Amino acid sequence: MEYPSELLSRAVEEIAKLPGIGKRTALKLALHLLKQPPEYTRELTEALSAFRREVRYCSRCHNISDTDTCEICADPARDHSLICVVEDVRDVLAIENTGQYRGVYHVLGGLISPMEGVGPEDIFLPQLVERVRKERPREIILALSPTVEGDTTGLYIYKKVKDTGIPVSTLARGVAFGEEIEFADEMTLARSLANRIPFENSLKF
Amino acid sequence: MEYPSELLSRAVEEIAKLPGIGKRTALKLALHLLKQPPEYTRELTEALSAFRREVRYCSRCHNISDTDTCEICADPARDHSLICVVEDVRDVLAIENTGQYRGVYHVLGGLISPMEGVGPEDIFLPQLVERVRKERPREIILALSPTVEGDTTGLYIYKKVKDTGIPVSTLARGVAFGEEIEFADEMTLARSLANRIPFENSLKF
């Protein structure tokens, strides 16, 4: 498509760089800005610029935080000897929403991905290793997505902290609640079988 | 969801104001910015700001254009006595892509929508009426979407230029190419029947 304006063309191109947004949607979004007062675009761009420029991370868990130590890390009621390792703030929000976890987090800010050129040093992984050696928690819980990147990252962390003797656990994988057995994928089903648990334990919730 | 940072919260809120983007996607997009170098966000916000601030419209057809008269309106090979009325630049691109139209356009920049508080004065409709009276084209083609807004806008235009005696036509509506009859909606099928054309005409393409 050839747009009748360079300004439009550049705006569409930049919007379409965002993940999951194609040229068509980008054009729709750009035209939407025109239908709104100029303040609308100003507020949007200012919010994005300020966020990218001034974003800060908790000095302990590296979650996004406006303060040097995030609310969770600063909470004395939390169990600071339990570190849950997650990819990003979305996972923290999801786990917090369960209301079941009282430990603290370590936010990696990404996963190791050789395909995308993301190595261990590009995420907050060295900081995790250092933190584990310093704080010596009683357990490290890996709550990483069951993808190639998640598994690679998990294995890397495991190897890096193995010598400390601190137990490393990972989230249970299995048939999801409400999921029908016949629709579960083979991999999940096979692992659920292999890692089956005593029936009594399944009544605990 | 309660975000651990005001900056993040504001960014997500602003992104989620865009049409078709929910809070979840907005958070994903905001976190994506963090994984990219700061220039990425700067280029995005600058492109959007520049577009919204400096956007210009063709003084004749009101399509987005970097010059006072757009390329189509400045083209002497075009049939300037044929005006095709469309909602926005996307429709111009779609019709240009057919390679079948040699007339010129009038871009409304929106449709009349009482529900959203968009009246005839909020789009380039008065400019169309004025242009028609001045240029006296030999035909006005309405290429507006077959929605309530499109039909309302078309009817309004028709009434406004009726006294000039200039013929107003609208795009043929009917069963789309490649569409199976049994899956066509009733309205479309009924109108296709009522507006049936001589078989010879259907061979023209």
Short mmCIF file of C-alpha atoms in Angstrom, two decimals:
data_model
loop_
_atom_site.label_atom_id
_atom_site.label_comp_id
_atom_site.label_asym_id
_atom_site.label_seq_id
_atom_site.Cartn_x
_atom_site.Cartn_y
_atom_site.Cartn_z
CA MET A 1 0.00 0.00 0.00
CA GLU A 2 1.21 3.45 -0.86
CA TYR A 3 -0.02 6.10 1.49
CA PRO A 4 -0.69 9.60 0.20
CA SER A 5 1.43 11.17 2.95
CA GLU A 6 4.88 10.62 4.40
CA LEU A 7 3.68 11.58 7.88
CA LEU A 8 0.93 8.99 7.73
CA SER A 9 3.27 6.43 6.26
CA ARG A 10 5.80 6.91 9.06
CA ALA A 11 3.12 6.75 11.77
CA VAL A 12 1.70 3.52 10.34
CA GLU A 13 5.15 2.00 10.04
CA GLU A 14 6.03 2.77 13.65
CA ILE A 15 2.72 1.48 15.02
CA ALA A 16 3.03 -1.69 12.95
CA LYS A 17 6.36 -2.46 14.63
CA LEU A 18 4.43 -3.30 17.79
CA PRO A 19 3.88 -7.02 18.31
CA GLY A 20 0.59 -8.36 17.00
CA ILE A 21 -0.31 -5.19 15.11
CA GLY A 22 -0.37 -5.36 11.32
CA LYS A 23 -0.35 -2.53 8.80
CA ARG A 24 -4.13 -2.58 8.52
CA THR A 25 -4.71 -2.15 12.24
CA ALA A 26 -1.90 0.41 12.38
CA LEU A 27 -3.65 2.52 9.74
CA LYS A 28 -6.92 2.23 11.64
CA LEU A 29 -5.24 3.39 14.85
CA ALA A 30 -3.48 6.30 13.10
CA LEU A 31 -6.78 7.49 11.59
CA HIS A 32 -8.42 7.13 14.99
CA LEU A 33 -5.95 9.68 16.39
CA LEU A 34 -7.14 12.18 13.77
CA LYS A 35 -10.73 11.85 14.90
CA GLN A 36 -9.76 12.73 18.47
CA PRO A 37 -8.66 16.12 19.76
CA PRO A 38 -4.87 16.71 19.63
CA GLU A 39 -4.65 16.34 23.43
CA TYR A 40 -5.55 12.68 23.03
CA THR A 41 -2.40 11.99 21.03
CA ARG A 42 -0.35 14.22 23.32
CA GLU A 43 -1.46 12.33 26.41
CA LEU A 44 -0.75 8.99 24.76
CA THR A 45 2.74 9.89 23.54
CA GLU A 46 3.63 11.60 26.81
CA ALA A 47 2.55 8.60 28.85
CA LEU A 48 4.64 6.27 26.69
CA SER A 49 7.70 8.53 26.71
CA ALA A 50 7.55 9.10 30.45
CA PHE A 51 7.10 5.39 31.10
CA ARG A 52 10.06 4.39 28.92
CA ARG A 53 12.29 7.20 30.15
CA GLU A 54 11.57 7.11 33.86
CA VAL A 55 10.70 3.47 34.49
CA ARG A 56 12.39 2.15 37.63
CA TYR A 57 12.84 -1.31 39.00
CA CYS A 58 12.77 -2.58 42.55
CA SER A 59 16.40 -2.96 43.59
CA ARG A 60 15.66 -6.38 45.11
CA CYS A 61 13.19 -8.19 42.88
CA HIS A 62 13.51 -6.02 39.72
CA ASN A 63 9.78 -5.70 39.33
CA ILE A 64 8.68 -2.37 37.85
CA SER A 65 8.31 -0.01 40.79
CA ASP A 66 8.13 3.73 41.40
CA THR A 67 10.11 3.30 44.61
CA ASP A 68 13.55 1.82 45.24
CA THR A 69 12.00 -1.17 47.02
CA CYS A 70 8.63 -2.37 45.73
CA GLU A 71 5.61 -2.82 47.97
CA ILE A 72 5.95 -6.59 48.07
CA CYS A 73 9.66 -6.56 48.94
CA ALA A 74 9.02 -3.88 51.58
CA ASP A 75 6.26 -5.91 53.25
CA PRO A 76 7.57 -7.54 56.47
CA ALA A 77 4.54 -9.89 56.53
CA ARG A 78 5.84 -11.61 53.40
CA ASP A 79 7.96 -14.73 53.53
CA HIS A 80 11.30 -13.45 52.24
CA SER A 81 12.87 -16.90 52.25
CA LEU A 82 10.67 -18.00 49.33
CA ILE A 83 11.61 -16.56 45.95
CA CYS A 84 9.29 -17.05 42.99
CA VAL A 85 11.06 -16.43 39.67
CA VAL A 86 8.84 -14.99 36.90
CA GLU A 87 9.26 -13.48 33.45
CA ASP A 88 7.55 -10.14 33.97
CA VAL A 89 5.12 -8.05 35.96
CA ARG A 90 2.13 -9.77 34.32
CA ASP A 91 3.06 -13.01 36.03
CA VAL A 92 3.41 -11.24 39.37
CA LEU A 93 -0.11 -9.82 38.91
CA ALA A 94 -1.49 -13.24 37.96
CA ILE A 95 0.07 -14.98 40.96
CA GLU A 96 -0.94 -12.18 43.33
CA ASN A 97 -4.49 -12.54 42.05
CA THR A 98 -4.62 -16.12 43.31
CA GLY A 99 -4.16 -14.80 46.85
CA GLN A 100 -2.28 -18.02 47.63
CA TYR A 101 1.34 -16.88 47.59
CA ARG A 102 2.97 -15.10 50.50
CA GLY A 103 6.61 -15.26 49.40
CA VAL A 104 8.50 -12.69 47.32
CA TYR A 105 9.43 -12.53 43.65
CA HIS A 106 12.32 -12.16 41.29
CA VAL A 107 11.31 -10.63 37.96
CA LEU A 108 13.63 -11.52 35.08
CA GLY A 109 12.18 -9.02 32.62
CA GLY A 110 12.40 -11.59 29.80
CA LEU A 111 13.49 -15.12 29.03
CA ILE A 112 16.66 -16.50 27.47
CA SER A 113 16.02 -16.72 23.74
CA PRO A 114 18.93 -17.53 21.45
CA MET A 115 16.55 -17.07 18.49
CA GLU A 116 15.94 -13.45 19.45
CA GLY A 117 19.45 -12.87 20.67
CA VAL A 118 18.49 -12.61 24.35
CA GLY A 119 21.20 -14.08 26.58
CA PRO A 120 21.31 -14.52 30.38
CA GLU A 121 23.09 -11.17 30.75
CA ASP A 122 20.28 -9.33 28.93
CA ILE A 123 17.75 -10.10 31.65
CA PHE A 124 17.93 -9.80 35.46
CA LEU A 125 19.37 -13.30 35.77
CA PRO A 126 22.88 -12.52 37.11
CA GLN A 127 21.09 -10.44 39.75
CA LEU A 128 19.04 -13.51 40.72
CA VAL A 129 22.11 -15.70 41.11
CA GLU A 130 23.81 -13.06 43.20
CA ARG A 131 20.68 -12.56 45.30
CA VAL A 132 20.31 -16.28 45.96
CA ARG A 133 23.92 -16.53 47.11
CA LYS A 134 23.50 -13.54 49.39
CA GLU A 135 20.03 -14.13 50.81
CA ARG A 136 20.13 -17.94 50.81
CA PRO A 137 16.34 -18.48 50.58
CA ARG A 138 14.87 -21.79 51.64
CA GLU A 139 13.34 -22.41 48.21
CA ILE A 140 13.37 -21.05 44.68
CA ILE A 141 10.11 -21.53 42.77
CA LEU A 142 10.36 -21.30 38.98
CA ALA A 143 7.08 -19.98 37.57
CA LEU A 144 8.13 -19.71 33.93
CA SER A 145 5.99 -20.40 30.86
CA PRO A 146 6.21 -23.97 29.53
CA THR A 147 7.85 -22.85 26.28
CA VAL A 148 11.31 -23.50 24.85
CA GLU A 149 12.45 -20.14 26.24
CA GLY A 150 10.89 -20.79 29.64
CA ASP A 151 12.44 -24.25 29.90
CA THR A 152 15.85 -23.02 28.75
CA THR A 153 15.79 -20.22 31.30
CA GLY A 154 14.66 -22.56 34.05
CA LEU A 155 17.41 -25.07 33.31
CA TYR A 156 20.03 -22.31 33.20
CA ILE A 157 18.95 -20.98 36.61
CA TYR A 158 18.89 -24.49 38.06
CA LYS A 159 22.47 -25.13 36.94
CA LYS A 160 23.67 -21.78 38.23
CA VAL A 161 22.34 -22.26 41.78
CA LYS A 162 22.64 -26.04 42.07
CA ASP A 163 25.86 -25.86 44.12
CA THR A 164 24.11 -23.85 46.85
CA GLY A 165 21.96 -26.85 47.70
CA ILE A 166 18.87 -24.65 47.85
CA PRO A 167 15.86 -26.58 46.54
CA VAL A 168 14.54 -25.39 43.17
CA SER A 169 10.92 -26.27 42.38
CA THR A 170 8.74 -25.55 39.38
CA LEU A 171 5.00 -25.06 38.96
CA ALA A 172 2.93 -28.22 38.63
CA ARG A 173 2.01 -28.89 35.03
CA GLY A 174 -1.10 -30.82 34.25
CA VAL A 175 -4.64 -30.81 33.05
CA ALA A 176 -6.09 -27.38 33.79
CA PHE A 177 -9.17 -26.90 35.94
CA GLY A 178 -12.26 -27.06 33.76
CA GLU A 179 -10.35 -28.64 30.91
CA GLU A 180 -11.77 -31.82 29.47
CA ILE A 181 -9.37 -34.72 29.34
CA GLU A 182 -10.14 -35.48 25.72
CA PHE A 183 -9.04 -31.97 24.71
CA ALA A 184 -5.82 -31.87 26.72
CA ASP A 185 -2.73 -32.08 24.50
CA GLU A 186 -0.71 -35.30 24.55
CA MET A 187 2.34 -33.77 26.20
CA THR A 188 0.31 -32.35 29.07
CA LEU A 189 -1.62 -35.57 29.50
CA ALA A 190 1.50 -37.74 29.46
CA ARG A 191 3.20 -35.55 32.06
CA SER A 192 0.07 -35.43 34.20
CA LEU A 193 0.09 -39.20 34.24
CA ALA A 194 3.78 -39.47 35.06
CA ASN A 195 3.48 -36.85 37.83
CA ARG A 196 0.18 -38.10 39.25
CA ILE A 197 -0.52 -37.23 42.87
CA PRO A 198 -2.32 -39.05 45.71
CA PHE A 199 -6.04 -38.43 45.38
CA GLU A 200 -6.26 -37.00 48.90
CA ASN A 201 -3.91 -34.21 47.87
CA SER A 202 -6.21 -33.17 45.07
CA LEU A 203 -8.94 -32.41 47.64
CA LYS A 204 -6.79 -29.90 49.50
CA PHE A 205 -7.92 -26.73 47.78
CA MET B 1 -5.54 -5.12 38.23
CA GLU B 2 -3.33 -2.92 40.33
CA TYR B 3 -0.04 -2.10 38.72
CA PRO B 4 3.04 -1.66 40.89
CA SER B 5 3.87 1.68 39.24
CA GLU B 6 2.01 4.87 38.39
CA LEU B 7 4.04 5.34 35.20
CA LEU B 8 3.11 1.87 34.00
CA SER B 9 -0.48 2.36 35.03
CA ARG B 10 -0.77 5.60 33.03
CA ALA B 11 0.90 4.09 29.96
CA VAL B 12 -1.46 1.11 30.03
CA GLU B 13 -4.47 3.35 30.51
CA GLU B 14 -3.57 5.54 27.53
CA ILE B 15 -2.83 2.61 25.22
CA ALA B 16 -6.09 0.91 26.23
CA LYS B 17 -8.02 3.98 25.05
CA LEU B 18 -7.21 2.97 21.48
CA PRO B 19 -10.04 1.13 19.73
CA GLY B 20 -9.85 -2.66 19.91
CA ILE B 21 -7.07 -2.70 22.50
CA GLY B 22 -7.90 -4.00 25.95
CA LYS B 23 -5.95 -3.63 29.18
CA ARG B 24 -4.24 -6.96 28.71
CA THR B 25 -2.88 -6.11 25.27
CA ALA B 26 -2.01 -2.61 26.47
CA LEU B 27 0.13 -4.07 29.25
CA LYS B 28 1.82 -6.39 26.76
CA LEU B 29 2.61 -3.48 24.46
CA ALA B 30 3.92 -1.32 27.32
CA LEU B 31 6.24 -4.12 28.47
CA HIS B 32 7.36 -4.61 24.87
CA LEU B 33 8.63 -1.01 24.85
CA LEU B 34 10.85 -1.83 27.84
CA LYS B 35 12.49 -4.68 25.98
CA GLN B 36 13.47 -2.38 23.13
CA PRO B 37 16.09 0.36 23.21
CA PRO B 38 14.76 3.80 24.23
CA GLU B 39 15.03 5.03 20.61
CA TYR B 40 12.25 2.63 19.67
CA THR B 41 9.78 4.42 21.93
CA ARG B 42 11.12 7.81 20.89
CA GLU B 43 10.61 7.04 17.21
CA LEU B 44 7.10 5.75 17.84
CA THR B 45 5.97 8.72 19.89
CA GLU B 46 7.63 11.22 17.58
CA ALA B 47 5.97 9.69 14.51
CA LEU B 48 2.56 9.84 16.20
CA SER B 49 3.04 13.40 17.47
CA ALA B 50 4.30 14.66 14.12
CA PHE B 51 1.46 12.96 12.29
CA ARG B 52 -1.24 14.40 14.55
CA ARG B 53 0.34 17.86 14.71
CA GLU B 54 1.31 18.35 11.09
CA VAL B 55 -1.25 16.30 9.20
CA ARG B 56 -2.58 18.18 6.17
CA TYR B 57 -5.48 17.56 3.89
CA CYS B 58 -5.83 18.07 0.16
CA SER B 59 -7.70 21.37 -0.26
CA ARG B 60 -9.94 19.80 -2.91
CA CYS B 61 -10.76 16.23 -1.85
CA HIS B 62 -9.69 16.42 1.83
CA ASN B 63 -7.70 13.24 1.63
CA ILE B 64 -4.62 13.20 3.86
CA SER B 65 -1.83 14.77 1.82
CA ASP B 66 1.57 16.33 2.39
CA THR B 67 0.90 18.86 -0.38
CA ASP B 68 -1.90 21.38 -0.78
CA THR B 69 -3.35 19.38 -3.67
CA CYS B 70 -3.02 15.61 -3.48
CA GLU B 71 -1.51 13.52 -6.25
CA ILE B 72 -4.87 12.28 -7.49
CA CYS B 73 -6.44 15.76 -7.62
CA ALA B 74 -3.31 17.12 -9.33
CA ASP B 75 -3.39 14.42 -12.02
CA PRO B 76 -4.75 15.86 -15.31
CA ALA B 77 -5.30 12.34 -16.67
CA ARG B 78 -8.01 11.78 -14.05
CA ASP B 79 -11.69 12.37 -14.81
CA HIS B 80 -12.43 15.35 -12.59
CA SER B 81 -16.13 15.28 -13.40
CA LEU B 82 -16.61 12.05 -11.45
CA ILE B 83 -16.51 12.39 -7.66
CA CYS B 84 -16.42 9.30 -5.50
CA VAL B 85 -17.40 10.03 -1.88
CA VAL B 86 -15.68 7.87 0.74
CA GLU B 87 -15.29 7.77 4.51
CA ASP B 88 -11.51 7.84 4.79
CA VAL B 89 -8.15 7.23 3.17
CA ARG B 90 -8.49 3.46 3.60
CA ASP B 91 -11.38 3.45 1.14
CA VAL B 92 -9.35 5.50 -1.34
CA LEU B 93 -6.56 2.93 -1.11
CA ALA B 94 -9.02 0.04 -1.56
CA ILE B 95 -10.65 1.58 -4.64
CA GLU B 96 -7.29 2.62 -6.12
CA ASN B 97 -6.16 -0.99 -5.69
CA THR B 98 -8.90 -2.18 -8.03
CA GLY B 99 -7.27 -0.15 -10.82
CA GLN B 100 -10.78 0.39 -12.23
CA TYR B 101 -11.54 3.94 -11.16
CA ARG B 102 -10.22 6.99 -13.01
CA GLY B 103 -12.31 9.71 -11.38
CA VAL B 104 -11.46 11.74 -8.27
CA TYR B 105 -12.51 11.47 -4.62
CA HIS B 106 -14.03 13.38 -1.79
CA VAL B 107 -12.92 12.11 1.61
CA LEU B 108 -15.38 12.83 4.42
CA GLY B 109 -13.03 11.84 7.25
CA GLY B 110 -15.89 10.14 9.07
CA LEU B 111 -19.61 9.37 8.86
CA ILE B 112 -22.60 11.03 10.45
CA SER B 113 -23.24 9.22 13.72
CA PRO B 114 -25.79 10.67 16.14
CA MET B 115 -24.84 7.91 18.59
CA GLU B 116 -21.26 9.15 18.75
CA GLY B 117 -22.21 12.81 18.45
CA VAL B 118 -20.79 13.22 14.94
CA GLY B 119 -22.90 15.63 12.89
CA PRO B 120 -22.57 16.72 9.23
CA GLU B 121 -20.46 19.74 10.29
CA ASP B 122 -17.94 17.52 12.05
CA ILE B 123 -16.82 15.87 8.81
CA PHE B 124 -15.88 17.33 5.40
CA LEU B 125 -19.51 17.23 4.27
CA PRO B 126 -20.25 20.98 3.90
CA GLN B 127 -17.09 21.11 1.76
CA LEU B 128 -18.53 18.40 -0.48
CA VAL B 129 -21.80 20.26 -0.99
CA GLU B 130 -19.92 23.46 -1.77
CA ARG B 131 -17.57 21.64 -4.13
CA VAL B 132 -20.44 19.98 -6.00
CA ARG B 133 -22.15 23.34 -6.50
CA LYS B 134 -18.96 24.91 -7.75
CA GLU B 135 -17.50 22.12 -9.88
CA ARG B 136 -20.80 20.65 -11.10
CA PRO B 137 -19.47 17.10 -11.72
CA ARG B 138 -21.41 14.82 -14.05
CA GLU B 139 -21.89 12.19 -11.34
CA ILE B 140 -21.45 11.68 -7.61
CA ILE B 141 -20.69 8.11 -6.56
CA LEU B 142 -21.38 7.24 -2.93
CA ALA B 143 -18.96 4.53 -1.80
CA LEU B 144 -19.97 4.40 1.86
CA SER B 145 -20.15 1.33 4.09
CA PRO B 146 -23.56 -0.35 4.23
CA THR B 147 -24.05 0.49 7.89
CA VAL B 148 -26.55 2.75 9.65
CA GLU B 149 -23.96 5.53 9.64
CA GLY B 150 -23.08 5.00 5.99
CA ASP B 151 -26.73 4.99 4.92
CA THR B 152 -27.53 8.06 7.02
CA THR B 153 -24.60 9.96 5.54
CA GLY B 154 -25.51 8.90 2.01
CA LEU B 155 -29.12 10.00 2.40
CA TYR B 156 -28.02 13.32 3.87
CA ILE B 157 -25.71 14.01 0.93
CA TYR B 158 -28.37 12.97 -1.55
CA LYS B 159 -30.86 15.42 -0.08
CA LYS B 160 -28.29 18.22 0.02
CA VAL B 161 -27.36 18.01 -3.68
CA LYS B 162 -30.68 16.81 -5.11
CA ASP B 163 -31.66 20.27 -6.38
CA THR B 164 -28.54 20.44 -8.58
CA GLY B 165 -29.93 17.63 -10.72
CA ILE B 166 -26.52 15.92 -10.71
CA PRO B 167 -26.98 12.14 -10.66
CA VAL B 168 -26.03 10.44 -7.39
CA SER B 169 -25.20 6.75 -7.58
CA THR B 170 -24.16 4.23 -4.96
CA LEU B 171 -22.03 1.09 -5.09
CA ALA B 172 -23.81 -2.07 -6.17
CA ARG B 173 -24.67 -4.25 -3.19
CA GLY B 174 -25.01 -7.92 -3.65
CA VAL B 175 -23.55 -11.35 -3.20
CA ALA B 176 -19.78 -10.98 -3.02
CA PHE B 177 -17.46 -12.77 -5.43
CA GLY B 178 -16.58 -16.16 -4.04
CA GLU B 179 -19.44 -16.04 -1.57
CA GLU B 180 -21.79 -18.99 -1.52
CA ILE B 181 -25.46 -18.15 -1.91
CA GLU B 182 -26.48 -20.23 1.07
CA PHE B 183 -24.22 -18.22 3.36
CA ALA B 184 -25.26 -14.77 2.10
CA ASP B 185 -27.36 -12.88 4.66
CA GLU B 186 -31.06 -12.42 3.92
CA MET B 187 -30.86 -8.66 3.45
CA THR B 188 -28.08 -8.94 0.88
CA LEU B 189 -29.82 -11.77 -0.93
CA ALA B 190 -33.16 -9.95 -1.03
CA ARG B 191 -31.56 -6.80 -2.40
CA SER B 192 -29.51 -8.79 -4.93
CA LEU B 193 -32.73 -10.27 -6.21
CA ALA B 194 -34.53 -6.96 -6.38
CA ASN B 195 -31.60 -5.29 -8.14
CA ARG B 196 -30.78 -8.18 -10.46
CA ILE B 197 -28.93 -7.28 -13.66
CA PRO B 198 -29.04 -8.66 -17.23
CA PHE B 199 -26.80 -11.71 -17.38
CA GLU B 200 -24.72 -10.24 -20.22
CA ASN B 201 -23.68 -7.39 -17.90
CA SER B 202 -22.28 -9.85 -15.39
CA LEU B 203 -19.82 -11.07 -18.02
CA LYS B 204 -18.29 -7.64 -18.54
CA PHE B 205 -15.39 -7.89 -16.10
#
